[in-house]
Amino acid sequence: MNILHLAIQMNLSKKLKRSGWIRENIKDPESLAEHCFTITVLITILSKYLGVSEEKLIRMAIVHNFSALLTEDFVVERGKKIFKRLQKKKEKIEKEAIRTIFWDYDMNYSNLYNEMVQRKSKESIIFWQIDKLATTIQAYDYEKEQNKSLSEFFENARIYIKEPLLKKAFEDLKKMRKSFK
Amino acid sequence: MDILHLAFQVGISKKLKRTGWVKRKVKNPESVAEHAFRVIVLCMALAPSLKVDQQKLVKMAIIHDLGETSTGDIVVESWKKIFLDKRKKKEKIEKEAIRNILYGYGEDYSNLFQEMIQRKTEEAKTFWDIDLLERTIQAYEYEKEQGIDMTEFFASAEFFITHPLLKSAVNDLKKMRSK
């Protein structure tokens, strides 16, 4: 077991800025680690209300952008469009990244990852909704602070966010957005 | 329950730069959120080998700096010294801040936070060791990239980290540093 090796690899997640924000020329965009931390906190607090396993969702949060640590932070969807081929590519790299980074640790991440990308179990469905909600809230912040138009992030989130509690938060966010626009 | 309110509050941790780095004029210093995320991953990965309750350790990592979104990041130690009065005060306001942030969600984690700051259980002791190890690794990275002397952080780590596995990681890091 090499603790330093793991930690130094994880350092990249602090340095990598999320591609979607870079494309939109956001000043000081959030890093992958910052995004992951946000969803981890939301998961911890909301799991019991959403009826999902907190532990499983936290693990999903940890690995859901791992491909970026090996290659790049892929943007696999924009607005209502999903780029299926790119998504497959990302998933393949992600699995490899999980194997490489966690190879020495007793954690069954590969199965979990399959569950996550199949998007069939309750946990995986809720996980992606929380991920989208966090991204949309960040988009809202940037729109307000940096005077950007980031509608496609809201359009994209709308496809996913169905769980009543999360949907309520999303609807509230849209109302807030209207009131300053 | 107000999910947006909670998310905005957590969002502050992305903007909050860690005081220890700001004071040493590190360029683009990490945020509290970035630090917390790596501590979470380390807790998750290392808990089985360290023979501690993984769920507890990860939860400690998640909440340990959440209070800073209200209080700011206050530094309470230097080299081998801890300013106990200052630390006590910091922990008290952080505990209150966490309760406020999580008010209305059924659980305010005050028992867990209390356990953390008493530093008596295996989980609490191990958690602070990991927190410190993460910081030392970050110091190593800044020293290497930006040429800033971070000897103080290595001195603290050597002095405070006690778990054998984590201690050996610090020793490895020191070897890498001397090269």
mmCIF file of C-alpha atoms in Angstrom:
data_model
loop_
_atom_site.group_PDB
_atom_site.id
_atom_site.type_symbol
_atom_site.label_atom_id
_atom_site.label_comp_id
_atom_site.label_asym_id
_atom_site.label_seq_id
_atom_site.Cartn_x
_atom_site.Cartn_y
_atom_site.Cartn_z
ATOM 1 C CA MET A 1 0.000 0.000 0.000
ATOM 2 C CA ASN A 2 1.416 3.335 -0.955
ATOM 3 C CA ILE A 3 -0.384 6.179 0.738
ATOM 4 C CA LEU A 4 1.708 8.895 -0.871
ATOM 5 C CA HIS A 5 1.117 7.575 -4.348
ATOM 6 C CA LEU A 6 -2.641 7.691 -3.851
ATOM 7 C CA ALA A 7 -2.542 11.155 -2.291
ATOM 8 C CA ILE A 8 -0.344 12.613 -5.005
ATOM 9 C CA GLN A 9 -2.631 11.265 -7.702
ATOM 10 C CA MET A 10 -5.583 12.819 -5.957
ATOM 11 C CA ASN A 11 -3.782 16.140 -5.966
ATOM 12 C CA LEU A 12 -4.610 16.439 -9.655
ATOM 13 C CA SER A 13 -8.275 16.735 -8.792
ATOM 14 C CA LYS A 14 -7.459 19.990 -6.995
ATOM 15 C CA LYS A 15 -5.646 21.394 -9.994
ATOM 16 C CA LEU A 16 -8.019 20.326 -12.741
ATOM 17 C CA LYS A 17 -10.689 22.870 -13.457
ATOM 18 C CA ARG A 18 -13.975 21.561 -14.818
ATOM 19 C CA SER A 19 -14.041 21.709 -18.621
ATOM 20 C CA GLY A 20 -17.582 23.036 -18.887
ATOM 21 C CA TRP A 21 -16.640 26.182 -17.013
ATOM 22 C CA ILE A 22 -13.404 26.670 -18.911
ATOM 23 C CA ARG A 23 -15.336 26.502 -22.182
ATOM 24 C CA GLU A 24 -17.669 29.231 -20.871
ATOM 25 C CA ASN A 25 -14.689 31.401 -19.875
ATOM 26 C CA ILE A 26 -15.588 31.398 -16.215
ATOM 27 C CA LYS A 27 -13.041 33.236 -14.092
ATOM 28 C CA ASP A 28 -11.544 31.058 -11.313
ATOM 29 C CA PRO A 29 -13.716 28.047 -12.145
ATOM 30 C CA GLU A 30 -14.186 25.319 -9.564
ATOM 31 C CA SER A 31 -11.904 22.290 -9.550
ATOM 32 C CA LEU A 32 -13.029 18.677 -9.729
ATOM 33 C CA ALA A 33 -12.228 18.250 -6.037
ATOM 34 C CA GLU A 34 -14.436 21.198 -5.143
ATOM 35 C CA HIS A 35 -17.312 19.812 -7.157
ATOM 36 C CA CYS A 36 -16.861 16.366 -5.586
ATOM 37 C CA PHE A 37 -16.771 17.824 -2.093
ATOM 38 C CA THR A 38 -20.031 19.694 -2.668
ATOM 39 C CA ILE A 39 -21.901 16.609 -3.801
ATOM 40 C CA THR A 40 -20.423 14.542 -0.981
ATOM 41 C CA VAL A 41 -21.825 16.943 1.602
ATOM 42 C CA LEU A 42 -25.212 17.002 -0.122
ATOM 43 C CA ILE A 43 -25.233 13.193 -0.172
ATOM 44 C CA THR A 44 -24.408 12.959 3.533
ATOM 45 C CA ILE A 45 -27.211 15.266 4.511
ATOM 46 C CA LEU A 46 -29.870 14.148 2.031
ATOM 47 C CA SER A 47 -29.430 10.350 1.769
ATOM 48 C CA LYS A 48 -31.851 9.476 4.494
ATOM 49 C CA TYR A 49 -34.555 11.662 2.989
ATOM 50 C CA LEU A 50 -33.997 10.184 -0.452
ATOM 51 C CA GLY A 51 -34.008 6.585 0.825
ATOM 52 C CA VAL A 52 -30.593 5.647 -0.571
ATOM 53 C CA SER A 53 -27.382 4.207 0.839
ATOM 54 C CA GLU A 54 -25.168 7.092 1.875
ATOM 55 C CA GLU A 55 -22.032 4.993 1.709
ATOM 56 C CA LYS A 56 -22.685 3.871 -1.836
ATOM 57 C CA LEU A 57 -23.391 7.384 -3.039
ATOM 58 C CA ILE A 58 -20.255 8.807 -1.419
ATOM 59 C CA ARG A 59 -18.173 6.183 -3.201
ATOM 60 C CA MET A 60 -19.878 7.113 -6.459
ATOM 61 C CA ALA A 61 -19.081 10.760 -5.790
ATOM 62 C CA ILE A 62 -15.419 9.951 -5.247
ATOM 63 C CA VAL A 63 -14.928 8.107 -8.533
ATOM 64 C CA HIS A 64 -17.401 9.788 -10.864
ATOM 65 C CA ASN A 65 -14.781 12.044 -12.494
ATOM 66 C CA PHE A 66 -11.759 9.790 -12.139
ATOM 67 C CA SER A 67 -11.068 9.615 -15.874
ATOM 68 C CA ALA A 68 -9.945 13.228 -15.625
ATOM 69 C CA LEU A 69 -7.028 12.134 -13.459
ATOM 70 C CA LEU A 70 -5.695 10.026 -16.336
ATOM 71 C CA THR A 71 -6.734 11.997 -19.389
ATOM 72 C CA GLU A 72 -9.117 14.922 -19.338
ATOM 73 C CA ASP A 73 -12.424 16.074 -17.925
ATOM 74 C CA PHE A 74 -14.727 14.952 -20.718
ATOM 75 C CA VAL A 75 -17.894 16.878 -21.466
ATOM 76 C CA VAL A 76 -20.263 14.104 -22.555
ATOM 77 C CA GLU A 77 -23.469 16.077 -22.701
ATOM 78 C CA ARG A 78 -24.586 19.589 -23.499
ATOM 79 C CA GLY A 79 -28.136 20.807 -23.089
ATOM 80 C CA LYS A 80 -30.407 18.020 -24.293
ATOM 81 C CA LYS A 81 -27.684 16.245 -26.253
ATOM 82 C CA ILE A 82 -25.725 13.278 -24.961
ATOM 83 C CA PHE A 83 -22.594 12.287 -26.878
ATOM 84 C CA LYS A 84 -22.877 8.526 -26.572
ATOM 85 C CA ARG A 85 -19.554 7.571 -28.115
ATOM 86 C CA LEU A 86 -17.646 9.997 -25.964
ATOM 87 C CA GLN A 87 -19.563 8.794 -22.945
ATOM 88 C CA LYS A 88 -18.470 5.208 -23.661
ATOM 89 C CA LYS A 89 -14.891 6.386 -24.032
ATOM 90 C CA LYS A 90 -15.055 8.235 -20.743
ATOM 91 C CA GLU A 91 -16.480 5.205 -18.968
ATOM 92 C CA LYS A 92 -13.759 2.944 -20.302
ATOM 93 C CA ILE A 93 -11.013 5.297 -19.121
ATOM 94 C CA GLU A 94 -12.780 5.743 -15.824
ATOM 95 C CA LYS A 95 -12.720 2.018 -15.133
ATOM 96 C CA GLU A 96 -9.042 1.954 -15.945
ATOM 97 C CA ALA A 97 -8.443 4.948 -13.663
ATOM 98 C CA ILE A 98 -10.258 3.254 -10.813
ATOM 99 C CA ARG A 99 -8.155 0.132 -11.259
ATOM 100 C CA THR A 100 -4.927 2.120 -11.385
ATOM 101 C CA ILE A 101 -5.581 4.507 -8.539
ATOM 102 C CA PHE A 102 -7.286 2.134 -6.131
ATOM 103 C CA TRP A 103 -5.582 -1.109 -7.119
ATOM 104 C CA ASP A 104 -4.060 -1.643 -3.718
ATOM 105 C CA TYR A 105 -7.091 -0.890 -1.610
ATOM 106 C CA ASP A 106 -9.777 -3.234 -0.497
ATOM 107 C CA MET A 107 -12.667 -1.549 -2.201
ATOM 108 C CA ASN A 108 -15.044 -3.021 -4.649
ATOM 109 C CA TYR A 109 -15.222 -0.001 -6.901
ATOM 110 C CA SER A 110 -15.439 -1.743 -10.249
ATOM 111 C CA ASN A 111 -18.856 -3.252 -9.560
ATOM 112 C CA LEU A 112 -20.018 -0.008 -8.099
ATOM 113 C CA TYR A 113 -18.891 1.806 -11.199
ATOM 114 C CA ASN A 114 -20.846 -0.550 -13.446
ATOM 115 C CA GLU A 115 -23.921 0.039 -11.350
ATOM 116 C CA MET A 116 -23.388 3.750 -11.622
ATOM 117 C CA VAL A 117 -23.109 3.929 -15.399
ATOM 118 C CA GLN A 118 -25.985 1.525 -16.003
ATOM 119 C CA ARG A 119 -28.222 4.065 -14.265
ATOM 120 C CA LYS A 120 -30.784 1.484 -13.199
ATOM 121 C CA SER A 121 -30.486 1.108 -9.432
ATOM 122 C CA LYS A 122 -32.117 3.679 -7.204
ATOM 123 C CA GLU A 123 -28.726 4.778 -5.889
ATOM 124 C CA SER A 124 -27.273 5.423 -9.316
ATOM 125 C CA ILE A 125 -30.332 7.331 -10.503
ATOM 126 C CA ILE A 126 -30.345 9.563 -7.428
ATOM 127 C CA PHE A 127 -26.586 10.025 -7.617
ATOM 128 C CA TRP A 128 -26.693 11.538 -11.099
ATOM 129 C CA GLN A 129 -29.541 13.813 -10.092
ATOM 130 C CA ILE A 130 -27.534 15.198 -7.177
ATOM 131 C CA ASP A 131 -24.554 15.633 -9.492
ATOM 132 C CA LYS A 132 -26.692 17.617 -11.943
ATOM 133 C CA LEU A 133 -28.268 19.692 -9.219
ATOM 134 C CA ALA A 134 -24.868 20.686 -7.823
ATOM 135 C CA THR A 135 -23.647 21.641 -11.285
ATOM 136 C CA THR A 136 -26.751 23.726 -11.941
ATOM 137 C CA ILE A 137 -26.426 25.543 -8.633
ATOM 138 C CA GLN A 138 -22.833 26.354 -9.583
ATOM 139 C CA ALA A 139 -24.035 27.577 -12.986
ATOM 140 C CA TYR A 140 -26.534 29.816 -11.222
ATOM 141 C CA ASP A 141 -23.740 31.262 -9.068
ATOM 142 C CA TYR A 142 -21.558 32.002 -12.079
ATOM 143 C CA GLU A 143 -24.440 33.563 -14.000
ATOM 144 C CA LYS A 144 -25.088 35.874 -11.097
ATOM 145 C CA GLU A 145 -21.473 36.710 -10.209
ATOM 146 C CA GLN A 146 -19.931 36.819 -13.636
ATOM 147 C CA ASN A 147 -22.889 37.824 -15.722
ATOM 148 C CA LYS A 148 -22.931 34.754 -17.972
ATOM 149 C CA SER A 149 -25.717 32.977 -19.767
ATOM 150 C CA LEU A 150 -25.566 29.296 -18.888
ATOM 151 C CA SER A 151 -29.026 28.116 -19.946
ATOM 152 C CA GLU A 152 -27.783 24.836 -21.385
ATOM 153 C CA PHE A 153 -26.846 23.644 -17.907
ATOM 154 C CA PHE A 154 -30.405 24.204 -16.766
ATOM 155 C CA GLU A 155 -31.761 22.433 -19.861
ATOM 156 C CA ASN A 156 -29.488 19.504 -19.231
ATOM 157 C CA ALA A 157 -30.441 19.203 -15.577
ATOM 158 C CA ARG A 158 -34.136 19.239 -16.466
ATOM 159 C CA ILE A 159 -33.764 15.901 -18.305
ATOM 160 C CA TYR A 160 -32.438 14.221 -15.191
ATOM 161 C CA ILE A 161 -33.854 15.741 -12.052
ATOM 162 C CA LYS A 162 -37.088 13.870 -11.296
ATOM 163 C CA GLU A 163 -36.868 12.955 -7.621
ATOM 164 C CA PRO A 164 -39.468 15.188 -5.919
ATOM 165 C CA LEU A 165 -37.200 16.752 -3.281
ATOM 166 C CA LEU A 166 -34.419 17.470 -5.754
ATOM 167 C CA LYS A 167 -36.894 18.665 -8.365
ATOM 168 C CA LYS A 168 -38.358 21.082 -5.867
ATOM 169 C CA ALA A 169 -34.867 22.513 -5.258
ATOM 170 C CA PHE A 170 -34.299 22.764 -9.005
ATOM 171 C CA GLU A 171 -37.620 24.568 -9.550
ATOM 172 C CA ASP A 172 -36.796 26.980 -6.716
ATOM 173 C CA LEU A 173 -33.443 27.672 -8.317
ATOM 174 C CA LYS A 174 -35.105 28.474 -11.636
ATOM 175 C CA LYS A 175 -37.415 30.914 -9.867
ATOM 176 C CA MET A 176 -34.478 32.614 -8.199
ATOM 177 C CA ARG A 177 -32.757 32.788 -11.549
ATOM 178 C CA LYS A 178 -35.733 34.501 -13.141
ATOM 179 C CA SER A 179 -35.881 37.087 -10.414
ATOM 180 C CA PHE A 180 -32.391 38.416 -11.088
ATOM 181 C CA LYS A 181 -32.402 38.035 -14.878
ATOM 182 C CA MET B 1 -35.461 21.616 4.627
ATOM 183 C CA ASP B 2 -33.848 23.955 2.170
ATOM 184 C CA ILE B 3 -31.461 22.157 -0.147
ATOM 185 C CA LEU B 4 -30.440 25.321 -1.989
ATOM 186 C CA HIS B 5 -29.560 27.108 1.194
ATOM 187 C CA LEU B 6 -27.374 24.196 2.231
ATOM 188 C CA ALA B 7 -25.699 24.039 -1.178
ATOM 189 C CA PHE B 8 -24.935 27.777 -1.170
ATOM 190 C CA GLN B 9 -23.417 27.454 2.281
ATOM 191 C CA VAL B 10 -21.226 24.530 1.210
ATOM 192 C CA GLY B 11 -20.310 26.550 -1.876
ATOM 193 C CA ILE B 12 -18.492 29.009 0.380
ATOM 194 C CA SER B 13 -15.906 26.299 1.078
ATOM 195 C CA LYS B 14 -14.858 26.442 -2.580
ATOM 196 C CA LYS B 15 -14.021 30.126 -2.298
ATOM 197 C CA LEU B 16 -12.335 29.953 1.083
ATOM 198 C CA LYS B 17 -8.566 29.630 0.632
ATOM 199 C CA ARG B 18 -6.696 27.864 3.413
ATOM 200 C CA THR B 19 -5.152 30.428 5.730
ATOM 201 C CA GLY B 20 -1.864 28.572 6.267
ATOM 202 C CA TRP B 21 -1.067 28.829 2.545
ATOM 203 C CA VAL B 22 -2.315 32.379 2.136
ATOM 204 C CA LYS B 23 -0.012 33.493 4.960
ATOM 205 C CA ARG B 24 2.953 31.921 3.186
ATOM 206 C CA LYS B 25 2.023 33.591 -0.087
ATOM 207 C CA VAL B 26 1.354 30.369 -1.974
ATOM 208 C CA LYS B 27 0.161 31.142 -5.489
ATOM 209 C CA ASN B 28 -3.324 29.750 -6.212
ATOM 210 C CA PRO B 29 -3.646 28.102 -2.819
ATOM 211 C CA GLU B 30 -6.142 25.284 -2.399
ATOM 212 C CA SER B 31 -9.600 25.893 -1.000
ATOM 213 C CA VAL B 32 -11.075 24.347 2.112
ATOM 214 C CA ALA B 33 -13.258 22.163 -0.168
ATOM 215 C CA GLU B 34 -10.234 20.828 -2.026
ATOM 216 C CA HIS B 35 -8.463 19.927 1.186
ATOM 217 C CA ALA B 36 -11.586 18.269 2.570
ATOM 218 C CA PHE B 37 -12.108 16.192 -0.551
ATOM 219 C CA ARG B 38 -8.646 14.653 -0.453
ATOM 220 C CA VAL B 39 -9.031 13.938 3.272
ATOM 221 C CA ILE B 40 -12.316 12.157 2.481
ATOM 222 C CA VAL B 41 -10.692 9.985 -0.187
ATOM 223 C CA LEU B 42 -7.783 9.124 2.112
ATOM 224 C CA CYS B 43 -10.138 8.238 4.972
ATOM 225 C CA MET B 44 -12.200 6.026 2.691
ATOM 226 C CA ALA B 45 -9.159 4.276 1.236
ATOM 227 C CA LEU B 46 -7.135 3.868 4.422
ATOM 228 C CA ALA B 47 -9.773 3.046 7.056
ATOM 229 C CA PRO B 48 -9.672 -0.749 6.498
ATOM 230 C CA SER B 49 -5.864 -0.871 6.860
ATOM 231 C CA LEU B 50 -5.950 1.415 9.884
ATOM 232 C CA LYS B 51 -8.575 -0.812 11.525
ATOM 233 C CA VAL B 52 -11.011 1.967 12.307
ATOM 234 C CA ASP B 53 -14.700 2.462 11.559
ATOM 235 C CA GLN B 54 -14.726 3.649 7.968
ATOM 236 C CA GLN B 55 -18.160 5.271 8.037
ATOM 237 C CA LYS B 56 -17.285 7.285 11.096
ATOM 238 C CA LEU B 57 -13.933 8.379 9.737
ATOM 239 C CA VAL B 58 -15.429 9.514 6.427
ATOM 240 C CA LYS B 59 -18.196 11.421 8.215
ATOM 241 C CA MET B 60 -15.591 13.178 10.346
ATOM 242 C CA ALA B 61 -13.785 14.178 7.172
ATOM 243 C CA ILE B 62 -16.975 15.507 5.615
ATOM 244 C CA ILE B 63 -17.942 17.713 8.546
ATOM 245 C CA HIS B 64 -14.521 18.668 9.897
ATOM 246 C CA ASP B 65 -14.198 21.977 8.089
ATOM 247 C CA LEU B 66 -17.852 22.658 7.341
ATOM 248 C CA GLY B 67 -18.006 25.144 10.199
ATOM 249 C CA GLU B 68 -15.313 27.184 8.481
ATOM 250 C CA THR B 69 -17.879 28.237 5.901
ATOM 251 C CA SER B 70 -19.254 30.437 8.690
ATOM 252 C CA THR B 71 -16.181 31.174 10.774
ATOM 253 C CA GLY B 72 -13.348 31.321 8.241
ATOM 254 C CA ASP B 73 -10.201 29.194 8.464
ATOM 255 C CA ILE B 74 -8.513 29.987 11.766
ATOM 256 C CA VAL B 75 -4.983 28.673 12.360
ATOM 257 C CA VAL B 76 -4.351 27.371 15.889
ATOM 258 C CA GLU B 77 -0.880 25.895 15.704
ATOM 259 C CA SER B 78 2.641 26.720 14.762
ATOM 260 C CA TRP B 79 5.573 24.315 14.523
ATOM 261 C CA LYS B 80 5.196 21.989 17.502
ATOM 262 C CA LYS B 81 2.930 24.302 19.436
ATOM 263 C CA ILE B 82 -0.834 24.241 19.670
ATOM 264 C CA PHE B 83 -2.562 27.301 21.070
ATOM 265 C CA LEU B 84 -5.044 25.400 23.176
ATOM 266 C CA ASP B 85 -7.203 28.350 24.206
ATOM 267 C CA LYS B 86 -7.469 29.478 20.642
ATOM 268 C CA ARG B 87 -8.253 25.978 19.465
ATOM 269 C CA LYS B 88 -10.953 25.542 22.069
ATOM 270 C CA LYS B 89 -12.563 28.780 21.030
ATOM 271 C CA LYS B 90 -12.349 27.852 17.353
ATOM 272 C CA GLU B 91 -13.924 24.461 17.972
ATOM 273 C CA LYS B 92 -16.731 25.931 19.985
ATOM 274 C CA ILE B 93 -17.784 28.367 17.292
ATOM 275 C CA GLU B 94 -17.348 25.741 14.605
ATOM 276 C CA LYS B 95 -19.583 23.330 16.441
ATOM 277 C CA GLU B 96 -22.235 25.997 16.708
ATOM 278 C CA ALA B 97 -21.802 26.865 13.026
ATOM 279 C CA ILE B 98 -22.235 23.236 11.957
ATOM 280 C CA ARG B 99 -25.389 22.992 14.042
ATOM 281 C CA ASN B 100 -26.755 26.070 12.351
ATOM 282 C CA ILE B 101 -25.875 24.875 8.871
ATOM 283 C CA LEU B 102 -27.454 21.475 9.445
ATOM 284 C CA TYR B 103 -30.420 22.706 11.416
ATOM 285 C CA GLY B 104 -33.605 21.071 10.180
ATOM 286 C CA TYR B 105 -32.007 17.927 8.791
ATOM 287 C CA GLY B 106 -32.687 15.722 11.802
ATOM 288 C CA GLU B 107 -29.058 15.197 12.707
ATOM 289 C CA ASP B 108 -26.646 17.956 13.575
ATOM 290 C CA TYR B 109 -23.538 15.818 14.068
ATOM 291 C CA SER B 110 -22.734 17.522 17.356
ATOM 292 C CA ASN B 111 -21.954 14.191 19.031
ATOM 293 C CA LEU B 112 -19.586 13.245 16.267
ATOM 294 C CA PHE B 113 -17.942 16.663 16.362
ATOM 295 C CA GLN B 114 -17.597 16.374 20.123
ATOM 296 C CA GLU B 115 -15.917 13.002 19.730
ATOM 297 C CA MET B 116 -13.554 14.518 17.188
ATOM 298 C CA ILE B 117 -12.437 17.397 19.340
ATOM 299 C CA GLN B 118 -11.998 15.260 22.448
ATOM 300 C CA ARG B 119 -9.395 13.278 20.503
ATOM 301 C CA LYS B 120 -9.763 10.147 22.599
ATOM 302 C CA THR B 121 -11.316 7.451 20.414
ATOM 303 C CA GLU B 122 -9.234 5.611 17.828
ATOM 304 C CA GLU B 123 -11.328 7.166 15.073
ATOM 305 C CA ALA B 124 -10.817 10.704 16.331
ATOM 306 C CA LYS B 125 -7.063 10.276 16.742
ATOM 307 C CA THR B 126 -6.668 8.600 13.376
ATOM 308 C CA PHE B 127 -8.795 11.233 11.703
ATOM 309 C CA TRP B 128 -6.597 14.112 12.881
ATOM 310 C CA ASP B 129 -3.508 12.193 11.814
ATOM 311 C CA ILE B 130 -4.924 11.859 8.288
ATOM 312 C CA ASP B 131 -5.945 15.516 8.237
ATOM 313 C CA LEU B 132 -2.409 16.494 9.148
ATOM 314 C CA LEU B 133 -0.851 14.058 6.697
ATOM 315 C CA GLU B 134 -2.935 15.522 3.881
ATOM 316 C CA ARG B 135 -1.723 18.994 4.810
ATOM 317 C CA THR B 136 1.891 17.870 4.907
ATOM 318 C CA ILE B 137 1.634 16.314 1.463
ATOM 319 C CA GLN B 138 0.170 19.574 0.204
ATOM 320 C CA ALA B 139 3.056 21.474 1.821
ATOM 321 C CA TYR B 140 5.480 19.144 0.038
ATOM 322 C CA GLU B 141 3.773 19.858 -3.278
ATOM 323 C CA TYR B 142 3.860 23.636 -2.832
ATOM 324 C CA GLU B 143 7.467 23.534 -1.695
ATOM 325 C CA LYS B 144 8.430 21.605 -4.807
ATOM 326 C CA GLU B 145 6.362 23.655 -7.261
ATOM 327 C CA GLN B 146 6.767 27.107 -5.808
ATOM 328 C CA GLY B 147 10.022 26.913 -3.855
ATOM 329 C CA ILE B 148 8.491 28.058 -0.573
ATOM 330 C CA ASP B 149 10.101 26.694 2.597
ATOM 331 C CA MET B 150 7.578 24.550 4.446
ATOM 332 C CA THR B 151 9.837 23.090 7.156
ATOM 333 C CA GLU B 152 7.370 24.135 9.835
ATOM 334 C CA PHE B 153 4.687 21.816 8.444
ATOM 335 C CA PHE B 154 7.032 18.853 8.405
ATOM 336 C CA ALA B 155 8.043 19.579 11.999
ATOM 337 C CA SER B 156 4.381 19.583 13.073
ATOM 338 C CA ALA B 157 3.656 16.356 11.220
ATOM 339 C CA GLU B 158 6.629 14.590 12.718
ATOM 340 C CA PHE B 159 5.656 15.724 16.156
ATOM 341 C CA PHE B 160 1.918 15.067 16.069
ATOM 342 C CA ILE B 161 1.260 12.113 13.761
ATOM 343 C CA THR B 162 1.348 8.926 15.819
ATOM 344 C CA HIS B 163 -0.282 6.103 13.872
ATOM 345 C CA PRO B 164 2.586 3.866 12.647
ATOM 346 C CA LEU B 165 1.314 3.532 9.073
ATOM 347 C CA LEU B 166 0.757 7.259 8.733
ATOM 348 C CA LYS B 167 4.038 8.029 10.450
ATOM 349 C CA SER B 168 5.828 5.902 7.908
ATOM 350 C CA ALA B 169 4.138 7.866 5.118
ATOM 351 C CA VAL B 170 5.513 11.064 6.676
ATOM 352 C CA ASN B 171 8.985 9.520 6.783
ATOM 353 C CA ASP B 172 8.722 8.553 3.123
ATOM 354 C CA LEU B 173 7.638 12.063 2.307
ATOM 355 C CA LYS B 174 10.644 13.469 4.164
ATOM 356 C CA LYS B 175 12.925 11.240 2.142
ATOM 357 C CA MET B 176 11.353 12.441 -1.076
ATOM 358 C CA ARG B 177 11.740 15.988 0.160
ATOM 359 C CA SER B 178 15.438 15.671 0.905
ATOM 360 C CA LYS B 179 16.126 14.642 -2.694
#
